[in-house]
Tab-separated table of C-alpha atoms in Angstrom:
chain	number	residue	atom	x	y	z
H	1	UNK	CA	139.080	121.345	49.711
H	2	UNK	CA	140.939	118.617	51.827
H	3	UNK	CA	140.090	118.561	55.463
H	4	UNK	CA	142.673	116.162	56.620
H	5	UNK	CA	146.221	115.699	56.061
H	6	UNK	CA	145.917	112.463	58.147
H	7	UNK	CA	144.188	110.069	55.041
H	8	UNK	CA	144.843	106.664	57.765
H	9	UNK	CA	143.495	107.529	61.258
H	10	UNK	CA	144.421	103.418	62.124
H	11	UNK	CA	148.397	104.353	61.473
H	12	UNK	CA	148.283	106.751	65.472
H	13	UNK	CA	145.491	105.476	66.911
H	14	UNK	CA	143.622	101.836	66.906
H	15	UNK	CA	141.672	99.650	68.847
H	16	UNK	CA	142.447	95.886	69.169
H	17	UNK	CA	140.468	93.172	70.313
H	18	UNK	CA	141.362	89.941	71.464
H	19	UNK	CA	140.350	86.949	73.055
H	20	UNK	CA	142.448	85.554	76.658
H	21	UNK	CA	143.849	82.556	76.880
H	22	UNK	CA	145.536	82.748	80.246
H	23	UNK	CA	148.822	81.945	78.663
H	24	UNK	CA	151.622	84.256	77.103
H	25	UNK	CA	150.908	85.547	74.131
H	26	UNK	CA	151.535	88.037	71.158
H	27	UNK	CA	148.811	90.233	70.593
H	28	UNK	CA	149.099	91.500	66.403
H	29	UNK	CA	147.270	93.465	64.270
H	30	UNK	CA	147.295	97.136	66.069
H	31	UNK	CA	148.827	98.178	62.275
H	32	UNK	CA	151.973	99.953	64.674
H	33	UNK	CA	154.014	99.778	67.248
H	34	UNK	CA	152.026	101.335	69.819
H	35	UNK	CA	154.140	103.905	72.564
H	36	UNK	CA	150.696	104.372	74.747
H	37	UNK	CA	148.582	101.184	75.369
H	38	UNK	CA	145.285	101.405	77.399
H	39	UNK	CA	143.610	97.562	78.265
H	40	UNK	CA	140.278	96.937	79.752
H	41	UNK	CA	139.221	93.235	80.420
H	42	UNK	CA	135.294	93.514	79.216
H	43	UNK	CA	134.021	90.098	80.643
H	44	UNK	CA	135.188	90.364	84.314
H	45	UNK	CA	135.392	93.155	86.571
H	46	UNK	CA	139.392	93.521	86.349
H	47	UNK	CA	141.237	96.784	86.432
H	48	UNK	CA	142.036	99.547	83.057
H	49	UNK	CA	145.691	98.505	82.521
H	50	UNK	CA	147.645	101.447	81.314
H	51	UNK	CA	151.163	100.973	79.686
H	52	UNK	CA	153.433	103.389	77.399
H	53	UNK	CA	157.093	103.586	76.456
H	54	UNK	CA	158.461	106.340	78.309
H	55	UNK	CA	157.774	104.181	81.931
H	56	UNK	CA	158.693	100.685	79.871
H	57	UNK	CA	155.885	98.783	78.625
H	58	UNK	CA	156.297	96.231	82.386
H	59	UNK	CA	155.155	99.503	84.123
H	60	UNK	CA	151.616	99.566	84.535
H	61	UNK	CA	148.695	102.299	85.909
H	62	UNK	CA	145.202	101.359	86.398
H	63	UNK	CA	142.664	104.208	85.116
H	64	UNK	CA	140.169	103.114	88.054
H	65	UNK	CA	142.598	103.752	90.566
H	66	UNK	CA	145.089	105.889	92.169
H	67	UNK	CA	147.438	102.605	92.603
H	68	UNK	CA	151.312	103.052	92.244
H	69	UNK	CA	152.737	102.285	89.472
H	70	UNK	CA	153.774	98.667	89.559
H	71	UNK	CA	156.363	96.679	87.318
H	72	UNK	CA	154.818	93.011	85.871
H	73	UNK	CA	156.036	91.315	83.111
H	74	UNK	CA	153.100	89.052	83.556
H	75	UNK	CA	150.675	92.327	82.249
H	76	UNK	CA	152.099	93.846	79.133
H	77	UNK	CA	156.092	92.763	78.615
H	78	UNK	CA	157.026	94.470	75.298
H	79	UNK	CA	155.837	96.679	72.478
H	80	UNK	CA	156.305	95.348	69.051
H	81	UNK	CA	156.242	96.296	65.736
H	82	UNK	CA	152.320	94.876	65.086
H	83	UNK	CA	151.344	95.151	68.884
H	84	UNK	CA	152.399	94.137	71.954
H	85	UNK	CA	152.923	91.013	74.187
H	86	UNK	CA	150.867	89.930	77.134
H	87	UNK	CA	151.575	87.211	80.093
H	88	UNK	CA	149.277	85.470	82.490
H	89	UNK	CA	147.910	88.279	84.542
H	90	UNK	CA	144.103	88.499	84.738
H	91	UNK	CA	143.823	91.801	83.882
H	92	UNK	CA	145.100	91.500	80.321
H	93	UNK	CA	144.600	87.932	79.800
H	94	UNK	CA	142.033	86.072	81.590
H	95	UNK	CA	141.198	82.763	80.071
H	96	UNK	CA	138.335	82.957	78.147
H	97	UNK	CA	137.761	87.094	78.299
H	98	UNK	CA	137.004	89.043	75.825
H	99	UNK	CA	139.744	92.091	76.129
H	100	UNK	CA	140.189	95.456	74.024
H	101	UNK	CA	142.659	97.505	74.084
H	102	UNK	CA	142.976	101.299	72.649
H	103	UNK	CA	146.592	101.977	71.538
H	104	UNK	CA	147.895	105.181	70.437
H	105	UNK	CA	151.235	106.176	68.276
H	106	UNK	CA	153.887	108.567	70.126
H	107	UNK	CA	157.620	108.550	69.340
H	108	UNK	CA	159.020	106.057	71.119
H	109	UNK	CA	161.007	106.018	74.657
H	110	UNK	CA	161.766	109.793	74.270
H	111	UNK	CA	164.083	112.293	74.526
H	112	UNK	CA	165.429	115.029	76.861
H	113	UNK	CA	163.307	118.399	76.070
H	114	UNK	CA	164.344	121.575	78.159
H	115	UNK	CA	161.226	124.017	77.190
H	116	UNK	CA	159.984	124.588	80.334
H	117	UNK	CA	161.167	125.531	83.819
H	118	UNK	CA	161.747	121.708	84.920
H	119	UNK	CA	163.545	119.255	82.141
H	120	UNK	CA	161.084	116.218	80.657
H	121	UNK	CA	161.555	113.669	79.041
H	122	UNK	CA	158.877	113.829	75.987
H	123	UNK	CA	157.780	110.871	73.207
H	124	UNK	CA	155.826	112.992	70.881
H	125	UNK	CA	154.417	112.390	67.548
H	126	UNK	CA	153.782	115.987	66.280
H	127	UNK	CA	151.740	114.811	63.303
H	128	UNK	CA	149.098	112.833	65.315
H	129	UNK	CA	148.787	115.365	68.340
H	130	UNK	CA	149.837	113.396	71.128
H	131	UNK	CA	152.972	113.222	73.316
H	132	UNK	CA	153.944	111.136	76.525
H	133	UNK	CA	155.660	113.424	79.306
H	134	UNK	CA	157.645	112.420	82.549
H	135	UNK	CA	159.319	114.464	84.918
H	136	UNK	CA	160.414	114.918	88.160
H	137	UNK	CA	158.378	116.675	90.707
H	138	UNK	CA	159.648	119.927	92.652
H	139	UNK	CA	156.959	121.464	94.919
H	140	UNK	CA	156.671	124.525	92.887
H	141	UNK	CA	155.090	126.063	90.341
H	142	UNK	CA	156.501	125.281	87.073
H	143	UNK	CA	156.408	124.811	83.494
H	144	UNK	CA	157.274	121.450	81.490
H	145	UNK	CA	157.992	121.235	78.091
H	146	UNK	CA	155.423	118.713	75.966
H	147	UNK	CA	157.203	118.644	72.456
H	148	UNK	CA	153.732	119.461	70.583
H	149	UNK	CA	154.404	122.269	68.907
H	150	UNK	CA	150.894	122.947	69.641
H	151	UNK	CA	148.194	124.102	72.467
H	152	UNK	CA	147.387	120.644	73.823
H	153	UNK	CA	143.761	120.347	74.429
H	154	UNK	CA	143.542	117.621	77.286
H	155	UNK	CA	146.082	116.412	79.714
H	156	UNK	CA	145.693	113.163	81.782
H	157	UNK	CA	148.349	112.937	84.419
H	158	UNK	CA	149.158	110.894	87.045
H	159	UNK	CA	151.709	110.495	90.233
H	160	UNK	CA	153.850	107.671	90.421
H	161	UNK	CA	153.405	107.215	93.782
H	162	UNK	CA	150.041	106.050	95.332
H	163	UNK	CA	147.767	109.488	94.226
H	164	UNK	CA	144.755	110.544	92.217
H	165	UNK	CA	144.904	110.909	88.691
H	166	UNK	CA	144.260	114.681	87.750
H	167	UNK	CA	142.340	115.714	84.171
H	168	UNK	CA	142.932	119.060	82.130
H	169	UNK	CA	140.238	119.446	79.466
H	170	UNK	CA	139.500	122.984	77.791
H	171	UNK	CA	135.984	122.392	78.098
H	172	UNK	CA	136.883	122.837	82.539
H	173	UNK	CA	139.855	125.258	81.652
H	174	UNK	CA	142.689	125.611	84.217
H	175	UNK	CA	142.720	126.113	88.006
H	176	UNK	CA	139.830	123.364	87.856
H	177	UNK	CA	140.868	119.513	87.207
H	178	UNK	CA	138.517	116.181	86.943
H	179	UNK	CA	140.094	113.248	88.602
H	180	UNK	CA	140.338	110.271	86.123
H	181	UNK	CA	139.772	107.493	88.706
H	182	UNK	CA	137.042	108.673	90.468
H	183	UNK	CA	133.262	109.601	89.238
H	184	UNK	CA	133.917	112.932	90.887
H	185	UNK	CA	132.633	115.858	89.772
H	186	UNK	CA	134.727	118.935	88.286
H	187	UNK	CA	137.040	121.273	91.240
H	188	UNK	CA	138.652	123.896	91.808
H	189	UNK	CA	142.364	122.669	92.180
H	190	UNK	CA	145.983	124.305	91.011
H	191	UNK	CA	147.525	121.546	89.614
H	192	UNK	CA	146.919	122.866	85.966
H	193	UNK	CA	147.334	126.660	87.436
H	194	UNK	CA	147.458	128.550	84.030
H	195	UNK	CA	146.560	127.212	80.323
H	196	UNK	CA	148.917	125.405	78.631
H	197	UNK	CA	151.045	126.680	75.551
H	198	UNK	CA	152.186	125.741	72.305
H	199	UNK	CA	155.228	124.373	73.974
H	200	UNK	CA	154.715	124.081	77.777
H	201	UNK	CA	152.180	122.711	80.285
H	202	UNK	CA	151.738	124.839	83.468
H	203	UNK	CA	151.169	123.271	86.641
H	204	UNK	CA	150.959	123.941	90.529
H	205	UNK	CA	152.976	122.856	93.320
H	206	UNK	CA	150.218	119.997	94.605
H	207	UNK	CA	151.368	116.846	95.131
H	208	UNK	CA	149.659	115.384	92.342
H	209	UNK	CA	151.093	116.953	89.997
H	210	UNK	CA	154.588	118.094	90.806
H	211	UNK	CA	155.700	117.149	94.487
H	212	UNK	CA	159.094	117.271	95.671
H	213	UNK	CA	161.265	114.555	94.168
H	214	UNK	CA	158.299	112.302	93.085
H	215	UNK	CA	158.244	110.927	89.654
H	216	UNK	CA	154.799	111.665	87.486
H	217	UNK	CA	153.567	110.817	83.650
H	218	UNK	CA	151.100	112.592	81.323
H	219	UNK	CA	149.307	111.748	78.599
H	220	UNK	CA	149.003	115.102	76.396
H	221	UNK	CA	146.597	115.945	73.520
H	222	UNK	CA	146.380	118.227	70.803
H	223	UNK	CA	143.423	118.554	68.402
H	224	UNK	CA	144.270	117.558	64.929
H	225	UNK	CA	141.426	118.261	62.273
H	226	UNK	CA	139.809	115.291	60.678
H	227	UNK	CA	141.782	113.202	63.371
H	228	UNK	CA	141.165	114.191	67.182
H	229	UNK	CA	138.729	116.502	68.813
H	230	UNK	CA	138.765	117.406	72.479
H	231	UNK	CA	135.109	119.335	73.228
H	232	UNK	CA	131.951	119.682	74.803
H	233	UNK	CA	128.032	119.350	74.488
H	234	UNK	CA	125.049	120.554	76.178
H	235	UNK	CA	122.158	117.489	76.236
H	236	UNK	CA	118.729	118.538	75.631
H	237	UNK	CA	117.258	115.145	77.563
H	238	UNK	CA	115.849	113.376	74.361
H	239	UNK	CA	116.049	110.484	72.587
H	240	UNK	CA	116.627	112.307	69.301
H	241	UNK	CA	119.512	113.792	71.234
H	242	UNK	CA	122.010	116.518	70.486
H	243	UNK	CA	125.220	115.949	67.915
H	244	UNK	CA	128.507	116.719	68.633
H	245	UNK	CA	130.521	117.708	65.262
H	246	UNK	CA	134.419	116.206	65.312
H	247	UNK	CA	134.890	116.476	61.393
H	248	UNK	CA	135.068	112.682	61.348
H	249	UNK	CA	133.464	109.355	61.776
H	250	UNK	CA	134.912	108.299	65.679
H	251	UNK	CA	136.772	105.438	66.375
H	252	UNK	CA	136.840	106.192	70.199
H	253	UNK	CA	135.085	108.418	72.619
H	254	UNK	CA	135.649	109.329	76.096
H	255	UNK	CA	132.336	111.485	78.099
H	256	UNK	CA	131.654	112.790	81.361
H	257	UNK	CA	129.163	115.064	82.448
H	258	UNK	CA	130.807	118.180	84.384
H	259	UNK	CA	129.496	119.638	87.680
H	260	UNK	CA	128.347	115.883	88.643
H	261	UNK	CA	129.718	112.970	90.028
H	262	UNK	CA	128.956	110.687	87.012
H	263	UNK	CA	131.180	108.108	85.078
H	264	UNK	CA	133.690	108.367	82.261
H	265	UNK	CA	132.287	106.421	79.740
H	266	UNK	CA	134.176	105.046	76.822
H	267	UNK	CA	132.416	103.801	73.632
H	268	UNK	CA	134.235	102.755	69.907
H	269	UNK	CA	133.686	101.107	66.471
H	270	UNK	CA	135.324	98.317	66.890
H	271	UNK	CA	133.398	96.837	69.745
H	272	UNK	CA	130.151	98.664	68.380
H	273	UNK	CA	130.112	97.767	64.540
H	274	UNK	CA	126.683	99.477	63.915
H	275	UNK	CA	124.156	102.013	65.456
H	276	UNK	CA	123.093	103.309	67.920
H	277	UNK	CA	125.810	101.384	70.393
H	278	UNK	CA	124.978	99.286	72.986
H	279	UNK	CA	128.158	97.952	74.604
H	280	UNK	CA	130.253	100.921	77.358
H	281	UNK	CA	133.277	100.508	79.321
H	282	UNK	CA	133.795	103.185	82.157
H	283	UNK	CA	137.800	104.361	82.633
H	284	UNK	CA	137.142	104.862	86.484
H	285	UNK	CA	135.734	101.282	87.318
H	286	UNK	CA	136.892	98.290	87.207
H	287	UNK	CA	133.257	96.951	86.183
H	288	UNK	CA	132.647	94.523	82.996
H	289	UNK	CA	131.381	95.640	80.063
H	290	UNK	CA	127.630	96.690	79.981
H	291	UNK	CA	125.034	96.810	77.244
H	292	UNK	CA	121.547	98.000	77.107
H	293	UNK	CA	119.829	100.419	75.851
H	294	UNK	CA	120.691	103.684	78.483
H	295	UNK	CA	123.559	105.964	77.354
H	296	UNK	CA	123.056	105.138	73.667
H	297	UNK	CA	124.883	106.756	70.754
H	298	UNK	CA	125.362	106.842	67.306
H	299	UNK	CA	128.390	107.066	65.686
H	300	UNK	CA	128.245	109.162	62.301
H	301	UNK	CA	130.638	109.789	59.310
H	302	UNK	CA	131.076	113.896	60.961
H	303	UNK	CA	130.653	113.139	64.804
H	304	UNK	CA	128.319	111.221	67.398
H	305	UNK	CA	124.617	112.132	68.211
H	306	UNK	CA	122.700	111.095	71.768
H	307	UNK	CA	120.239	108.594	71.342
H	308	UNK	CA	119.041	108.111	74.781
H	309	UNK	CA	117.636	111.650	77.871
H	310	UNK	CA	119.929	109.455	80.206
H	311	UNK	CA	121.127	111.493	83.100
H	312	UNK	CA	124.786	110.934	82.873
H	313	UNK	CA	125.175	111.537	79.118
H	314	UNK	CA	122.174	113.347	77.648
H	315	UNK	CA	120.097	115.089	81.172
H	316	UNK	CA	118.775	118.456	79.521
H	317	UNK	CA	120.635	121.470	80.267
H	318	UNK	CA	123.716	120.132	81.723
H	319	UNK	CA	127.596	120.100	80.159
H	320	UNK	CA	129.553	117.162	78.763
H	321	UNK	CA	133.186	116.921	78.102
H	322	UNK	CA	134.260	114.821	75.484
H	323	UNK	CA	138.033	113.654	73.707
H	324	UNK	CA	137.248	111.241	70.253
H	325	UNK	CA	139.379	109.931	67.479
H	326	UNK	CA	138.901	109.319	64.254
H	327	UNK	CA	138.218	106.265	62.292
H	328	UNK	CA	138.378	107.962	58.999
H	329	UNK	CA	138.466	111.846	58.270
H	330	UNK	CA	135.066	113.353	56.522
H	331	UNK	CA	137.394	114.225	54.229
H	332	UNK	CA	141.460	113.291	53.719
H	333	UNK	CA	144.214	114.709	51.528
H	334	UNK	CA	145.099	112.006	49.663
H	335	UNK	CA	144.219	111.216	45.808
H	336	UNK	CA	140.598	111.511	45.254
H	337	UNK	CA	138.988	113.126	48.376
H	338	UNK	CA	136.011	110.527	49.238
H	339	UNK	CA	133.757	111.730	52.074
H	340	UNK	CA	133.657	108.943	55.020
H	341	UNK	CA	130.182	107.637	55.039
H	342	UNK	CA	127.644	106.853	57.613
H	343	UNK	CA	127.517	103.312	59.484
């Protein structure tokens, strides 16, 4: 039997790397036009860069901090139909850097969607699991509409303004949040004050999440099988370390360890090409690149298994919180169902 419908993981989500050269230029080859770009500079200690098409690709977050939003042409000035364009800015394009970027399909600049108790404006793409929401905050409780169709899994969400980012995972569940650009651990907060639904996302009246008259975005995701998986995993501190089963050989995964203030740590295929990988970014510092052989994984054709007892991915005993995406399904609907196979 099939176990995807999604037989090309690289046409919603893909990761791009690409050298800087300190000078304009187009970056190709993401295989779409990308409506959520995330950047991370891995030679120098410069900020996540976070772009999508509901703010205008100019409009840029940083992951590792609660900065305001600023507008730069000189970071990311346009989405195209391979990619997207970068100027001079260090951050994206430092001369000589080695730069990734992790870039994810939506449905363009969006539309008006009333579901909820406050109007959004939502970019969704329904068959990938992911949708882009803005709004307008009110200081109360209410409920905004997220286009999915769907329960979305995890919700990353941010302020305009200069304030935290704030995380929704199942794994926490709501009235608790993780902060996205901090190492902090897991609290009890009421910015996500109920679970979301197939068709709204509840939130509190904090001012990170829906303040009076301030402007916020959030990234929402829904679990599509064979394609995204948002979950947890208890280690067992060893090097022949627990496995977490997606249903799919991961392109991308994003870990932190709940109840403790560790890092997020992001690892992929493109940058790690075989096993067990050596090379981790973390979303909530600024920090180059770093290899070695702590926080190892390896990627597998069904999910990812811990190949190292360290502490802030594998300590025995304690929980981990996870969101991955494929780079093939184990098994897609299309003409003769090949299995993905092992790196």
């Amino acid at each position: 039997m099939a176990y995807s419908t999604i037989s090309k993981s690289s046409l919603y989500f893909n990761t791009k790397l690409y050298s800087g050269t300190g000078s304009a230029q187009n970056i190709t080859g993401v295989g779409f036009q990308p409506d959520f770009t995330w950047i991370k500079d891995r030679t120098n200690a410069n900020s996540h860069m976070l772009v999508d098409a509901v703010r205008g690709a100019t409009k840029v977050l940083a992951s590792d901090a609660n900065y305001a939003e600023t507008t730069d042409a000189n970071r990311v000035s346009a989405f195209t139909a391979d990619g997207f364009n970068v100027g001079t800015n260090n951050n994206v394009n430092q001369s000589g850097a080695n730069v990734c970027s992790w870039n994810w399909k939506a449905g363009g600049a969006g539309s008006a969607n009333t579901d909820g108790s406050q109007n959004t404006t939502v970019s969704v793409n329904t068959t990938a699991g992911f949708s882009i929401v803005k709004w307008t905050g009110a200081d109360s409780t209410a409920s905004l509409g997220h286009g999915l169709g769907v329960v979305p899994k995890m919700i990353i969400a941010k302020r305009l303004a200069t304030r935290a980012w704030t995380v929704y995972h199942v794994g926490v569940g709501a009235n608790k949040k993780l902060v996205l650009n901090t190492n902090a651990a897991e609290a009890s907060a009421a910015d996500f004050d109920d679970t979301p639904t197939s068709s709204v996302i509840n939130v509190g009246y904090t001012d990170d999440i829906n303040g009076s008259g301030a402007d916020y975005i959030a990234y929402c995701f829904a679990e599509k099988k064979g394609f995204s998986k948002f979950g947890k995993y208890r280690g067992n501190g060893n090097t022949d370390g627990m496995f977490a089963y997606t249903g799919f050989k991961p392109a991308f995964i994003l870990a932190k360890i709940q109840g403790h203030t560790n890092n997020w740590y992001m690892f992929d295929s493109t940058r790690n090409t075989f096993n067990p990988t050596t090379q981790k970014l973390r979303a909530d510092t600024s920090a180059a690149e770093a290899t070695g052989t702590d926080k190892l994984i390896d990627i597998l054709s069904n999910g990812f298994k811990m190949r190292s007892s360290d502490a802030e991915f594998n300590q025995v005993g304690n929980e981990y919180i996870y969101m991955a995406f494929a780079e093939e399904p184990l098994v897609a609907n299309v003409g003769e169902s090949i299995p993905a196979t092992a790196r």
